[in-house]
Short mmCIF file of C-alpha atoms in Angstrom, two decimals:
data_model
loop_
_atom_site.label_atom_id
_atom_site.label_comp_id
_atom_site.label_asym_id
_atom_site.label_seq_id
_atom_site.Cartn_x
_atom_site.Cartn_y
_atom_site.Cartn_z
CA UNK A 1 -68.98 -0.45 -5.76
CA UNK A 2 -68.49 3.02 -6.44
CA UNK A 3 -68.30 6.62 -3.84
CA UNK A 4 -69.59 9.31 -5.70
CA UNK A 5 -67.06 10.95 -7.70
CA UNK A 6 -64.83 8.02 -8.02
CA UNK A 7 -65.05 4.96 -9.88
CA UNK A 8 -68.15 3.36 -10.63
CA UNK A 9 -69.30 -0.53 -11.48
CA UNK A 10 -68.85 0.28 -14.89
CA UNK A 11 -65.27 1.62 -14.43
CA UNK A 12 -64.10 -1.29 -12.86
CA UNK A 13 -65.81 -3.99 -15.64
CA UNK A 14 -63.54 -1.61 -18.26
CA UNK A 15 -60.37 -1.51 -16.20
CA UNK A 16 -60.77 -5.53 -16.10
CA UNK A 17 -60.92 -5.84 -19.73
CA UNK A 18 -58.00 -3.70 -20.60
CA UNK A 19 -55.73 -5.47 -17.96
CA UNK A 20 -56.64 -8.49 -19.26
CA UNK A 21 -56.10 -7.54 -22.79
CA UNK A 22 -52.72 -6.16 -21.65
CA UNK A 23 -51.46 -9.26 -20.22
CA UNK A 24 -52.19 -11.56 -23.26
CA UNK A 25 -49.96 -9.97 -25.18
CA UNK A 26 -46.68 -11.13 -26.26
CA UNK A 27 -44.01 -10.12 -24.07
CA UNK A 28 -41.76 -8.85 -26.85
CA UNK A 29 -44.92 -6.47 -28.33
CA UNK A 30 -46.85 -5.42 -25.15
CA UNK A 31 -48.59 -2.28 -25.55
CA UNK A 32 -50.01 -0.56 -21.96
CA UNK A 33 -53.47 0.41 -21.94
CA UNK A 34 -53.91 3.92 -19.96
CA UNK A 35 -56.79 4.60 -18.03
CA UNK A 36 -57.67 7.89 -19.06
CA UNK A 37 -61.08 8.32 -17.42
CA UNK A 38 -63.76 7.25 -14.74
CA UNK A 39 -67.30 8.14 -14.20
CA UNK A 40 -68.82 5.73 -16.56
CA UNK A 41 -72.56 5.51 -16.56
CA UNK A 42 -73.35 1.71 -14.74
CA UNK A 43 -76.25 0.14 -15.70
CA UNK A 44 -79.27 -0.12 -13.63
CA UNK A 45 -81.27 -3.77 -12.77
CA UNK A 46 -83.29 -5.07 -9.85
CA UNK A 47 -80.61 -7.01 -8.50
CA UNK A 48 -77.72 -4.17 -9.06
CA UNK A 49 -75.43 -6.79 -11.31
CA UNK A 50 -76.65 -6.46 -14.23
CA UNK A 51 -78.30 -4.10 -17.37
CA UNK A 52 -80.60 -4.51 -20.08
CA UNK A 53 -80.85 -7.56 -21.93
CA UNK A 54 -78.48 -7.65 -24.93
CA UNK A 55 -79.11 -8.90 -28.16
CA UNK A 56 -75.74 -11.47 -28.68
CA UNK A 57 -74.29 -11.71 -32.57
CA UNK A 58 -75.23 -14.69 -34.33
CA UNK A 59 -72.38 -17.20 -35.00
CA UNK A 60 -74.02 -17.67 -39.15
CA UNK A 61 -73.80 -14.08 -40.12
CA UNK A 62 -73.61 -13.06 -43.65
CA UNK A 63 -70.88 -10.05 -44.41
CA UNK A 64 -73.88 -7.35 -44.51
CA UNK A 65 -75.38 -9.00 -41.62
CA UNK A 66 -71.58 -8.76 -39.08
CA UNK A 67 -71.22 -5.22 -40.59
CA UNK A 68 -74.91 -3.77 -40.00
CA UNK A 69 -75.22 -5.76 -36.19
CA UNK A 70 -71.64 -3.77 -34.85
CA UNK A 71 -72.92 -0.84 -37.02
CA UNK A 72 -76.46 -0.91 -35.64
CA UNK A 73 -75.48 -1.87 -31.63
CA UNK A 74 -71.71 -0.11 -31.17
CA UNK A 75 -72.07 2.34 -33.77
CA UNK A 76 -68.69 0.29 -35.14
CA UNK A 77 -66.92 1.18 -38.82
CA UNK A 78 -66.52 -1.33 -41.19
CA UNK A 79 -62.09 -1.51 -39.60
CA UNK A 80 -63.46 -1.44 -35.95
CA UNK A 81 -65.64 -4.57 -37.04
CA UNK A 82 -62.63 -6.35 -38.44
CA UNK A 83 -60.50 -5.08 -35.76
CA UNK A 84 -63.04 -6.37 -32.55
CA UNK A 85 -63.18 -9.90 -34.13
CA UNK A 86 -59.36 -9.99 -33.68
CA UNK A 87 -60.33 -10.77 -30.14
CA UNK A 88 -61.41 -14.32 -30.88
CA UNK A 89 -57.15 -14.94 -30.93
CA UNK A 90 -58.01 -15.73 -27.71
CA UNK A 91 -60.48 -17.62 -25.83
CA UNK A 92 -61.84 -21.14 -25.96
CA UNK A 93 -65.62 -22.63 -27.59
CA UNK A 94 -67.19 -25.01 -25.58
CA UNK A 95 -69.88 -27.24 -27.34
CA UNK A 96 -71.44 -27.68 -24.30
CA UNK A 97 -72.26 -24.27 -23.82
CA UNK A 98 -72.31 -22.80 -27.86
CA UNK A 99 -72.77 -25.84 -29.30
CA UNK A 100 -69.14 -25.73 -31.42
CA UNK A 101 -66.34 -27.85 -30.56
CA UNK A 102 -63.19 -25.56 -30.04
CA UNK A 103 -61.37 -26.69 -27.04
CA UNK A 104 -57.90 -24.99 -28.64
CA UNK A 105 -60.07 -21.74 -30.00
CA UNK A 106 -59.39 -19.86 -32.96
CA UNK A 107 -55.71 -20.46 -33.13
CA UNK A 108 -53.49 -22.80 -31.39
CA UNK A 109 -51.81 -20.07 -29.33
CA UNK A 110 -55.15 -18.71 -27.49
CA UNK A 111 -53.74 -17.55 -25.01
CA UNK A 112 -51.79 -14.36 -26.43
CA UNK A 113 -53.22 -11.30 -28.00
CA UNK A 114 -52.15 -10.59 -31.32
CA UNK A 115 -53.08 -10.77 -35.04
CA UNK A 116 -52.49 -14.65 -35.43
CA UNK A 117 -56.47 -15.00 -35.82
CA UNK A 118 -56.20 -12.88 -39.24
CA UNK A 119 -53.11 -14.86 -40.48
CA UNK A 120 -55.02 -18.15 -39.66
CA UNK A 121 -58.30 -17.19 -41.52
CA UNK A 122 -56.58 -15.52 -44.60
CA UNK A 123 -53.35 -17.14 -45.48
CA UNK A 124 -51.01 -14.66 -43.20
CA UNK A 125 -47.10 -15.23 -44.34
CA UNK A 126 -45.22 -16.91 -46.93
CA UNK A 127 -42.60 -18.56 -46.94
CA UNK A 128 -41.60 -16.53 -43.93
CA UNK A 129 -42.40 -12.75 -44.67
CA UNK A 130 -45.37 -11.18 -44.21
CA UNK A 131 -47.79 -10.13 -47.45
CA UNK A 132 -50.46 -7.61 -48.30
CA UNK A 133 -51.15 -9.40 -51.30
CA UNK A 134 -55.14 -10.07 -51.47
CA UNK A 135 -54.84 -12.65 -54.23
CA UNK A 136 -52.50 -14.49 -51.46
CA UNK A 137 -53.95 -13.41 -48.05
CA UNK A 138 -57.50 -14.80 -49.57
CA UNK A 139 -56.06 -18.02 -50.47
CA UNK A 140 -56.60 -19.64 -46.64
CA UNK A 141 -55.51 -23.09 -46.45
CA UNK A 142 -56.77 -26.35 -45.35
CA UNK A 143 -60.08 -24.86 -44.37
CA UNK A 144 -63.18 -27.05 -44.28
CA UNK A 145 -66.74 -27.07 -42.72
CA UNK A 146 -68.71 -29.46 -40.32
CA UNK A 147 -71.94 -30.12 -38.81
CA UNK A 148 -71.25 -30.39 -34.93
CA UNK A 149 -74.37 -32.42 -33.79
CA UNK A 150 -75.66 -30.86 -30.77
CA UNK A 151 -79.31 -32.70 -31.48
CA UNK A 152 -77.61 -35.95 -30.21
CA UNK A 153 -75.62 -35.09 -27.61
CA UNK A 154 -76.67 -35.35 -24.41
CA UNK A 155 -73.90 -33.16 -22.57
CA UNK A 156 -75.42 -30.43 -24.47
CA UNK A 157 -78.35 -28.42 -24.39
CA UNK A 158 -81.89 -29.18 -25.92
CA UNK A 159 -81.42 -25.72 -26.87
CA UNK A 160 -78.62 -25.29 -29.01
CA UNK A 161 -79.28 -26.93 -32.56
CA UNK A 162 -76.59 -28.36 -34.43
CA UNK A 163 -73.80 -25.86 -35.69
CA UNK A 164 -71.69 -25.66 -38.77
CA UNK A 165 -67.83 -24.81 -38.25
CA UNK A 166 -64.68 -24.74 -39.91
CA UNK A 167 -62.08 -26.79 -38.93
CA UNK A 168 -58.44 -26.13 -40.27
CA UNK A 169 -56.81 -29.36 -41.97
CA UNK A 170 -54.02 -31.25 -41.10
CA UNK A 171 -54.37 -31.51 -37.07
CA UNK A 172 -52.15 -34.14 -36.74
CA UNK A 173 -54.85 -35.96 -34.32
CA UNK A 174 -55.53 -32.70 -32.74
CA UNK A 175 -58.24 -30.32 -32.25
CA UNK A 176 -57.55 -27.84 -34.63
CA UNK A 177 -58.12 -24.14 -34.81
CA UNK A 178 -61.45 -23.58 -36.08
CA UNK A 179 -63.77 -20.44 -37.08
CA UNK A 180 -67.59 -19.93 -37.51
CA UNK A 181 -69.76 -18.92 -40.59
CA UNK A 182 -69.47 -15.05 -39.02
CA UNK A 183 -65.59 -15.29 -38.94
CA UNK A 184 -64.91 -16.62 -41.99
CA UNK A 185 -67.53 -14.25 -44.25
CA UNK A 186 -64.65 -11.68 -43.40
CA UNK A 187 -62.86 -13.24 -46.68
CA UNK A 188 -65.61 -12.66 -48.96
CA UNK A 189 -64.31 -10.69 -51.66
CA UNK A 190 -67.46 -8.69 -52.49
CA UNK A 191 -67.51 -7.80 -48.79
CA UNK A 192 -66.21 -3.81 -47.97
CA UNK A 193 -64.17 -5.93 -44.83
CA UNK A 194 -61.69 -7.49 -46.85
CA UNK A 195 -59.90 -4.65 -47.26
CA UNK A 196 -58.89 -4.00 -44.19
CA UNK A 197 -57.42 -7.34 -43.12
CA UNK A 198 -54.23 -7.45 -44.99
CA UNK A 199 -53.76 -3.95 -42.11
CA UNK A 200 -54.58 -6.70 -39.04
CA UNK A 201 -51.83 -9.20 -40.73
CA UNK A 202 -48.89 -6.69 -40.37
CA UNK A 203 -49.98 -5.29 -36.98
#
């Protein structure tokens, strides 16, 4: 994996995510991610592939509960929480395997990195041109939530109980985009997050 010196296990798992990150964006707004430097520490486990166990966040977070778990476990600001859950503009949910039914993801593009997962959960243009206006941005559409039942289901795990998700309105017949309890408490008003997200929507 690694010669001592050089690049380690834990170089390589970083160099994968920013290449990957790199190549869902747009092609007209691409930004290159530099690898500035190696030697990161790898962690340790009986078999060599893995480290310790890690505690995953829940899906039903409350605004104080997203802010203090990124807080607590990356040592994440109240913008770096905002700006990691950007990530879920791409990416797929599986019920089988979470237990929520999101076969297009958070947006309908999920396939390209860029701010359309703020503009879907807090309003994002009007009328064509981007706003910072909180009274608008806060104003979300169409959204609604759903019990998935998982209990019933026997594709999916005995495990997973049954979830509650947003779906957006008007899908035509089609999955729509949808977000979970700890996506959408980013809109609460009384939560210090909301400030930042009008930023995110003119990225």
């Amino acid at each position: 994996y690694a010669m001592e010196g050089g690049l380690t296990r834990a170089d390589i798992w970083a160099m994968a995510a920013m290449l990957a990150a790199q190549d869902a964006q747009p092609r007209n707004r691409g930004v290159s991610y530099d690898f500035h430097w190696y030697g990161r520490a790898t962690c340790s486990a009986t078999d060599g592939k893995g480290g310790p166990n890690r505690i995953m966040p829940s899906p039903d977070f409350t605004t104080s509960g997203l802010l203090h778990f990124f807080s607590s476990e990356f040592d994440f600001s109240a913008r770096e929480t905002v700006a990691i859950m950007g990530a879920h503009s791409i990416g797929t949910l599986s019920q089988e395997n979470s237990g929520f039914h999101g076969p297009n993801g958070w947006t309908n593009n999920n396939n390209i990195l860029d701010n359309r997962y703020y503009s879907e959960l807090i309003g994002g243009d009007r009328n064509g041109e981007p706003t910072t206006d909180l009274t608008v941005l806060l104003n979300a559409p169409n959204w609604n939530v759903v019990e998935i039942d998982n209990v019933n289901n026997a594709n999916v795990s005995p495990a997973i109980p049954n979830r509650f998700q947003w779906n957006k309105g008007g899908g035509n017949g089609q999955d729509p985009p949808i977000m979970t309890n700890s996506d959408m408490v980013s809109r609460s008003r009384s939560g210090s997050m909301t400030s930042f997200l009008s930023c995110f929507l003119m990225l």
